[in-house]
Amino acid sequence: MEKFIRQNAEEYKKLLATYLESQDEQSLYGVELVSKRFIKYNILPEEIINLHIKALKELYPDLFVDFEHSMDFLLEAMITYGLSHQEIQNLREEQTALKSEISIAAEMQETLLRTEKPEIEGLDIGVLSVPAHQMNGDYYHFIKNNDGSLGIAMADVIGKGIPAALCMSMIKYSMDSFPEGSMSPHAILRNLNRVVERNIDSNMFITMIYAQYAPKTCKLTFSSAGHEPGFYYNASEDRFTEITAKGLVLGVSKDVDYEERELEINENDLVIFLTDGVTECRDGERFIELNEVLDVIRKYVDLPAQEMVNQVYKYFERLQDFQLRDDFSLLILRKVKKTD
């Protein structure tokens, strides 16, 4: 590095002398080229100032004292500036590397948690999950059981970022390990609770609702681990009813029993599962009321389930000026007439 500075010092001095004598624009162009070389080789500001001072002293040995002292003052200022500048550069590089790692982690999470929306006769399904940031703390999953029933899970980690993503991956693969069609919703939550309680940090918890829909009987059986209440929409009465069941969030206690409830669904009725990123949307600084969420869903109730979900999301995205404050997940099931 010292060799590089010495090699460019003489050129810099000549350009400075030419400019001080004639204020020639060509000299400014020349020093611009030198400066680009300094940037390329990461020459610090104080080194450039020191080079300038040396050049002035060689050109003007009788440089008056006050001006010389002022240049020394500038040099000290640039030393402090240079150290701070280098720290900022290092932080920027670390931040860029971290963003890259998080982006890769987000892509891996999306791959690991990917679930196909199933085709179930007599059921129209719409679902959407959008993270507020790169990593998603929400999760939904479908499981087609051997008996023809459909398992439906929706969960929310109390905690965000990469730890939340790792929690969701653990939940997903724990569920995949359960025997298909042989476990009821309350048994699934009980087993997941043991997994979470043993493996997750004590300051992280997971809320979850798990349901099974049986196409033959048109009945939905469900249990909840402290999750946001879902809703049942009775189409003939144009009325929403809260869907909830007693049960602690996953990971709080080792042995927990989860209530299991049953709901019969008629043609055109809806079942709605969501996370608190939907119910706790804000209009400015005001938290919206629950009835506002249901009114928006009712507004689009005649649309196909996926289009309904998309329109509800767009509505609340606009309401929040396209800046989600929390992960947004919404799942809607509609009972439709079976094809003959």
Short mmCIF file of C-alpha atoms in Angstrom, two decimals:
data_model
loop_
_atom_site.label_atom_id
_atom_site.label_comp_id
_atom_site.label_asym_id
_atom_site.label_seq_id
_atom_site.Cartn_x
_atom_site.Cartn_y
_atom_site.Cartn_z
CA MET A 1 0.00 0.00 0.00
CA GLU A 2 2.84 2.42 0.88
CA LYS A 3 4.45 1.66 -2.49
CA PHE A 4 1.20 2.52 -4.25
CA ILE A 5 0.93 5.87 -2.40
CA ARG A 6 4.56 6.76 -3.21
CA GLN A 7 3.99 5.92 -6.87
CA ASN A 8 1.01 8.27 -7.04
CA ALA A 9 2.39 11.02 -4.77
CA GLU A 10 4.62 12.55 -7.45
CA GLU A 11 1.79 12.59 -10.00
CA TYR A 12 -0.51 14.17 -7.41
CA LYS A 13 2.11 16.86 -6.61
CA LYS A 14 2.53 17.73 -10.30
CA LEU A 15 -1.23 18.00 -10.79
CA LEU A 16 -1.50 20.20 -7.68
CA ALA A 17 1.33 22.48 -8.84
CA THR A 18 -0.20 22.86 -12.30
CA TYR A 19 -3.62 23.67 -10.88
CA LEU A 20 -2.34 26.19 -8.29
CA GLU A 21 -0.42 27.96 -11.03
CA SER A 22 -3.08 28.03 -13.75
CA GLN A 23 -6.36 26.59 -12.35
CA ASP A 24 -6.33 24.35 -15.42
CA GLU A 25 -9.40 22.10 -15.80
CA GLN A 26 -7.17 19.36 -17.21
CA SER A 27 -5.49 19.11 -13.82
CA LEU A 28 -8.87 18.51 -12.17
CA TYR A 29 -9.52 15.73 -14.66
CA GLY A 30 -6.15 14.24 -13.81
CA VAL A 31 -6.75 14.29 -10.08
CA GLU A 32 -10.12 12.65 -10.67
CA LEU A 33 -8.33 9.68 -12.22
CA VAL A 34 -5.91 9.56 -9.27
CA SER A 35 -8.85 9.66 -6.84
CA LYS A 36 -10.48 6.70 -8.58
CA ARG A 37 -7.26 4.74 -8.08
CA PHE A 38 -7.28 5.72 -4.40
CA ILE A 39 -10.86 4.41 -4.07
CA LYS A 40 -9.97 1.20 -5.90
CA TYR A 41 -7.14 0.49 -3.46
CA ASN A 42 -9.16 1.66 -0.43
CA ILE A 43 -6.85 4.56 0.47
CA LEU A 44 -8.16 6.24 3.61
CA PRO A 45 -9.05 9.98 3.69
CA GLU A 46 -6.30 10.84 6.20
CA GLU A 47 -3.69 9.25 3.92
CA ILE A 48 -4.84 11.49 1.05
CA ILE A 49 -4.72 14.56 3.31
CA ASN A 50 -1.21 13.61 4.45
CA LEU A 51 -0.14 13.20 0.83
CA HIS A 52 -1.57 16.67 0.08
CA ILE A 53 0.30 18.24 3.00
CA LYS A 54 3.60 16.70 1.91
CA ALA A 55 3.06 17.91 -1.65
CA LEU A 56 2.38 21.47 -0.43
CA LYS A 57 5.49 21.50 1.77
CA GLU A 58 7.64 20.34 -1.12
CA LEU A 59 6.13 22.91 -3.47
CA TYR A 60 6.11 25.74 -0.90
CA PRO A 61 8.82 25.21 1.74
CA ASP A 62 8.09 28.61 3.26
CA LEU A 63 4.39 27.90 3.70
CA PHE A 64 3.21 30.18 6.47
CA VAL A 65 2.80 28.59 9.91
CA ASP A 66 -0.94 29.12 10.49
CA PHE A 67 -1.86 27.47 7.20
CA GLU A 68 0.43 24.56 7.97
CA HIS A 69 -1.20 24.12 11.39
CA SER A 70 -4.65 24.24 9.82
CA MET A 71 -3.66 21.39 7.52
CA ASP A 72 -2.44 19.38 10.53
CA PHE A 73 -5.83 20.03 12.17
CA LEU A 74 -7.59 18.78 9.03
CA LEU A 75 -5.42 15.67 9.05
CA GLU A 76 -6.45 14.81 12.63
CA ALA A 77 -10.10 15.35 11.72
CA MET A 78 -9.74 13.01 8.76
CA ILE A 79 -8.13 10.30 10.91
CA THR A 80 -11.25 10.22 13.10
CA TYR A 81 -13.46 10.42 10.03
CA GLY A 82 -11.55 7.61 8.35
CA LEU A 83 -11.95 5.27 11.32
CA SER A 84 -15.67 5.96 11.51
CA HIS A 85 -16.01 5.61 7.73
CA GLN A 86 -14.26 2.24 7.83
CA GLU A 87 -16.54 1.02 10.64
CA ILE A 88 -19.60 2.06 8.61
CA GLN A 89 -18.26 0.27 5.55
CA ASN A 90 -17.69 -2.88 7.59
CA LEU A 91 -21.21 -2.68 9.00
CA ARG A 92 -22.65 -2.23 5.53
CA GLU A 93 -20.76 -5.26 4.28
CA GLU A 94 -21.96 -7.31 7.26
CA GLN A 95 -25.53 -6.10 6.70
CA THR A 96 -25.37 -7.04 3.02
CA ALA A 97 -24.08 -10.51 3.91
CA LEU A 98 -26.79 -10.91 6.56
CA LYS A 99 -29.52 -9.84 4.14
CA SER A 100 -28.23 -12.37 1.65
CA GLU A 101 -28.28 -15.13 4.27
CA ILE A 102 -31.79 -14.19 5.38
CA SER A 103 -32.96 -14.16 1.77
CA ILE A 104 -31.58 -17.67 1.30
CA ALA A 105 -33.18 -18.77 4.58
CA ALA A 106 -36.53 -17.31 3.47
CA GLU A 107 -36.34 -19.24 0.19
CA MET A 108 -35.50 -22.42 2.08
CA GLN A 109 -38.37 -21.82 4.49
CA GLU A 110 -40.78 -21.37 1.60
CA THR A 111 -39.58 -24.65 0.10
CA LEU A 112 -39.69 -26.55 3.39
CA LEU A 113 -43.17 -25.34 4.36
CA ARG A 114 -44.70 -25.55 0.90
CA THR A 115 -48.01 -27.42 0.87
CA GLU A 116 -50.27 -28.12 -2.09
CA LYS A 117 -53.83 -26.85 -1.95
CA PRO A 118 -55.79 -30.09 -2.35
CA GLU A 119 -58.71 -30.84 -4.63
CA ILE A 120 -61.56 -32.14 -2.46
CA GLU A 121 -64.95 -32.81 -4.05
CA GLY A 122 -67.60 -30.57 -2.53
CA LEU A 123 -65.05 -28.14 -1.05
CA ASP A 124 -63.73 -24.84 -2.45
CA ILE A 125 -60.49 -23.76 -0.75
CA GLY A 126 -58.78 -20.38 -0.71
CA VAL A 127 -55.60 -19.67 1.24
CA LEU A 128 -52.88 -17.03 1.42
CA SER A 129 -49.98 -16.33 3.80
CA VAL A 130 -47.85 -13.18 3.40
CA PRO A 131 -44.91 -12.41 5.73
CA ALA A 132 -44.54 -8.87 7.04
CA HIS A 133 -40.79 -9.26 6.54
CA GLN A 134 -38.63 -11.86 4.81
CA MET A 135 -39.27 -14.72 7.25
CA ASN A 136 -42.80 -15.94 7.92
CA GLY A 137 -43.93 -16.63 11.49
CA ASP A 138 -47.25 -18.01 10.23
CA TYR A 139 -47.86 -21.45 8.83
CA TYR A 140 -50.64 -23.42 7.19
CA HIS A 141 -50.70 -27.01 6.02
CA PHE A 142 -53.03 -29.51 4.37
CA ILE A 143 -52.96 -33.26 4.91
CA LYS A 144 -55.06 -35.66 2.80
CA ASN A 145 -55.77 -38.65 5.01
CA ASN A 146 -56.29 -42.26 3.94
CA ASP A 147 -59.95 -42.17 4.93
CA GLY A 148 -60.65 -39.32 2.49
CA SER A 149 -60.74 -36.61 5.16
CA LEU A 150 -58.71 -33.42 4.94
CA GLY A 151 -56.46 -32.21 7.76
CA ILE A 152 -56.09 -28.43 8.00
CA ALA A 153 -53.54 -26.67 10.19
CA MET A 154 -52.90 -22.99 10.83
CA ALA A 155 -50.29 -21.76 13.30
CA ASP A 156 -48.55 -18.61 14.48
CA VAL A 157 -45.24 -18.39 16.34
CA ILE A 158 -45.08 -15.89 19.18
CA GLY A 159 -41.72 -14.61 18.00
CA LYS A 160 -40.40 -13.65 14.55
CA GLY A 161 -37.43 -14.05 12.26
CA ILE A 162 -35.21 -17.08 11.77
CA PRO A 163 -36.07 -18.73 15.15
CA ALA A 164 -39.76 -18.61 14.19
CA ALA A 165 -38.98 -20.11 10.80
CA LEU A 166 -37.07 -22.97 12.43
CA CYS A 167 -40.01 -23.58 14.79
CA MET A 168 -42.41 -23.84 11.88
CA SER A 169 -40.15 -26.29 10.06
CA MET A 170 -40.07 -28.48 13.15
CA ILE A 171 -43.87 -28.37 13.45
CA LYS A 172 -44.33 -29.25 9.78
CA TYR A 173 -42.06 -32.27 9.88
CA SER A 174 -43.47 -33.42 13.20
CA MET A 175 -46.93 -33.43 11.61
CA ASP A 176 -45.63 -35.30 8.57
CA SER A 177 -44.37 -38.04 10.89
CA PHE A 178 -47.83 -38.72 12.37
CA PRO A 179 -49.73 -41.74 10.99
CA GLU A 180 -52.21 -40.56 8.35
CA GLY A 181 -55.86 -40.68 9.29
CA SER A 182 -55.29 -42.27 12.69
CA MET A 183 -55.11 -39.21 14.93
CA SER A 184 -57.86 -36.81 15.92
CA PRO A 185 -57.26 -33.02 16.13
CA HIS A 186 -56.93 -33.00 19.93
CA ALA A 187 -54.42 -35.90 19.78
CA ILE A 188 -52.35 -34.11 17.13
CA LEU A 189 -52.16 -30.95 19.24
CA ARG A 190 -51.31 -32.95 22.35
CA ASN A 191 -48.40 -34.63 20.54
CA LEU A 192 -47.19 -31.38 18.98
CA ASN A 193 -47.29 -29.72 22.39
CA ARG A 194 -44.87 -32.32 23.74
CA VAL A 195 -42.52 -31.75 20.81
CA VAL A 196 -42.59 -27.97 21.27
CA GLU A 197 -42.24 -28.14 25.06
CA ARG A 198 -39.12 -30.33 24.75
CA ASN A 199 -37.41 -28.54 21.87
CA ILE A 200 -38.35 -24.85 21.82
CA ASP A 201 -36.88 -22.11 23.98
CA SER A 202 -39.09 -21.24 26.95
CA ASN A 203 -39.75 -17.70 25.68
CA MET A 204 -41.22 -18.93 22.39
CA PHE A 205 -44.73 -20.34 22.01
CA ILE A 206 -46.89 -21.45 19.11
CA THR A 207 -50.64 -20.98 18.70
CA MET A 208 -52.37 -23.42 16.40
CA ILE A 209 -55.76 -24.59 15.22
CA TYR A 210 -56.11 -28.02 13.66
CA ALA A 211 -59.23 -29.32 11.94
CA GLN A 212 -60.33 -32.36 9.97
CA TYR A 213 -63.07 -32.16 7.35
CA ALA A 214 -64.93 -35.33 6.40
CA PRO A 215 -66.51 -34.96 2.91
CA LYS A 216 -68.87 -37.92 3.45
CA THR A 217 -70.54 -36.39 6.51
CA CYS A 218 -69.75 -32.71 5.77
CA LYS A 219 -68.54 -32.35 9.34
CA LEU A 220 -65.54 -30.37 10.60
CA THR A 221 -63.83 -31.56 13.79
CA PHE A 222 -61.37 -29.12 15.32
CA SER A 223 -59.18 -28.29 18.32
CA SER A 224 -57.25 -25.14 19.19
CA ALA A 225 -54.03 -24.40 21.06
CA GLY A 226 -54.72 -20.80 22.06
CA HIS A 227 -55.09 -19.74 18.42
CA GLU A 228 -57.15 -16.86 17.07
CA PRO A 229 -60.81 -17.90 16.91
CA GLY A 230 -61.98 -18.95 13.49
CA PHE A 231 -65.45 -18.24 12.09
CA TYR A 232 -68.32 -20.19 10.60
CA TYR A 233 -70.49 -18.36 8.10
CA ASN A 234 -74.05 -19.65 7.82
CA ALA A 235 -75.02 -18.72 4.25
CA SER A 236 -78.77 -19.19 4.68
CA GLU A 237 -78.82 -16.81 7.68
CA ASP A 238 -75.98 -14.51 6.51
CA ARG A 239 -74.48 -14.87 9.98
CA PHE A 240 -70.97 -15.39 11.39
CA THR A 241 -70.34 -17.56 14.46
CA GLU A 242 -67.04 -17.79 16.30
CA ILE A 243 -65.16 -21.09 16.11
CA THR A 244 -63.05 -21.78 19.18
CA ALA A 245 -62.05 -24.57 21.53
CA LYS A 246 -60.24 -24.57 24.88
CA GLY A 247 -56.53 -25.31 24.95
CA LEU A 248 -53.21 -23.73 25.96
CA VAL A 249 -50.69 -22.54 23.39
CA LEU A 250 -48.10 -25.13 22.41
CA GLY A 251 -45.03 -25.27 24.63
CA VAL A 252 -46.36 -23.77 27.86
CA SER A 253 -46.87 -26.98 29.80
CA LYS A 254 -45.87 -30.60 29.25
CA ASP A 255 -49.25 -32.26 29.75
CA VAL A 256 -52.19 -30.41 28.22
CA ASP A 257 -55.58 -31.67 27.09
CA TYR A 258 -57.22 -30.00 24.13
CA GLU A 259 -60.97 -29.70 23.70
CA GLU A 260 -62.36 -31.15 20.49
CA ARG A 261 -65.51 -29.77 18.88
CA GLU A 262 -67.59 -30.62 15.82
CA LEU A 263 -69.37 -28.49 13.25
CA GLU A 264 -71.71 -29.52 10.45
CA ILE A 265 -71.33 -27.49 7.27
CA ASN A 266 -74.12 -26.92 4.77
CA GLU A 267 -73.96 -25.89 1.13
CA ASN A 268 -72.43 -22.41 0.55
CA ASP A 269 -71.36 -22.13 4.20
CA LEU A 270 -67.83 -20.90 4.98
CA VAL A 271 -65.20 -21.87 7.52
CA ILE A 272 -62.57 -19.18 8.12
CA PHE A 273 -59.20 -19.64 9.81
CA LEU A 274 -56.78 -16.73 10.27
CA THR A 275 -53.90 -15.32 12.31
CA ASP A 276 -53.72 -12.16 14.39
CA GLY A 277 -52.08 -10.38 11.47
CA VAL A 278 -55.61 -10.19 10.04
CA THR A 279 -57.60 -9.33 13.15
CA GLU A 280 -55.03 -6.81 14.44
CA CYS A 281 -54.63 -4.76 11.27
CA ARG A 282 -54.38 -1.02 11.82
CA ASP A 283 -56.02 1.89 10.11
CA GLY A 284 -53.39 4.51 10.89
CA GLU A 285 -52.87 4.15 14.64
CA ARG A 286 -56.30 2.60 15.20
CA PHE A 287 -56.73 -1.14 15.56
CA ILE A 288 -59.64 -2.30 13.44
CA GLU A 289 -62.64 -3.97 15.04
CA LEU A 290 -63.35 -7.66 14.47
CA ASN A 291 -66.68 -6.82 12.85
CA GLU A 292 -64.77 -4.83 10.21
CA VAL A 293 -62.87 -7.99 9.20
CA LEU A 294 -66.11 -9.96 8.92
CA ASP A 295 -67.77 -7.15 6.95
CA VAL A 296 -64.93 -7.23 4.42
CA ILE A 297 -65.25 -11.01 4.05
CA ARG A 298 -69.02 -10.64 3.63
CA LYS A 299 -68.40 -8.06 0.89
CA TYR A 300 -66.66 -10.71 -1.23
CA VAL A 301 -68.69 -13.71 -0.10
CA ASP A 302 -70.06 -14.48 -3.57
CA LEU A 303 -66.59 -14.90 -5.09
CA PRO A 304 -64.72 -18.23 -5.37
CA ALA A 305 -62.79 -18.96 -2.17
CA GLN A 306 -59.32 -18.11 -3.51
CA GLU A 307 -60.50 -14.87 -5.10
CA MET A 308 -62.28 -14.02 -1.85
CA VAL A 309 -59.05 -14.48 0.12
CA ASN A 310 -57.06 -12.43 -2.40
CA GLN A 311 -59.54 -9.54 -2.30
CA VAL A 312 -59.63 -9.49 1.50
CA TYR A 313 -55.83 -9.35 1.60
CA LYS A 314 -55.70 -6.54 -0.97
CA TYR A 315 -58.22 -4.56 1.08
CA PHE A 316 -56.16 -4.75 4.28
CA GLU A 317 -52.91 -4.24 2.42
CA ARG A 318 -54.23 -0.93 1.09
CA LEU A 319 -55.59 -0.05 4.53
CA GLN A 320 -52.05 -0.36 5.94
CA ASP A 321 -50.45 1.62 3.10
CA PHE A 322 -48.88 -1.59 1.75
CA GLN A 323 -46.75 -1.99 4.90
CA LEU A 324 -47.82 -5.10 6.84
CA ARG A 325 -47.08 -4.84 10.55
CA ASP A 326 -47.52 -8.57 11.11
CA ASP A 327 -47.64 -11.74 9.05
CA PHE A 328 -51.02 -12.08 7.32
CA SER A 329 -52.59 -15.55 6.89
CA LEU A 330 -56.15 -16.31 5.84
CA LEU A 331 -57.78 -19.62 4.90
CA ILE A 332 -61.39 -19.99 3.74
CA LEU A 333 -63.28 -23.23 3.07
CA ARG A 334 -66.60 -23.15 1.25
CA LYS A 335 -68.96 -26.12 1.07
CA VAL A 336 -70.12 -26.44 -2.54
CA LYS A 337 -72.49 -28.79 -4.32
CA LYS A 338 -70.88 -32.04 -5.40
CA THR A 339 -70.79 -32.79 -9.10
CA ASP A 340 -72.89 -35.78 -10.16
#
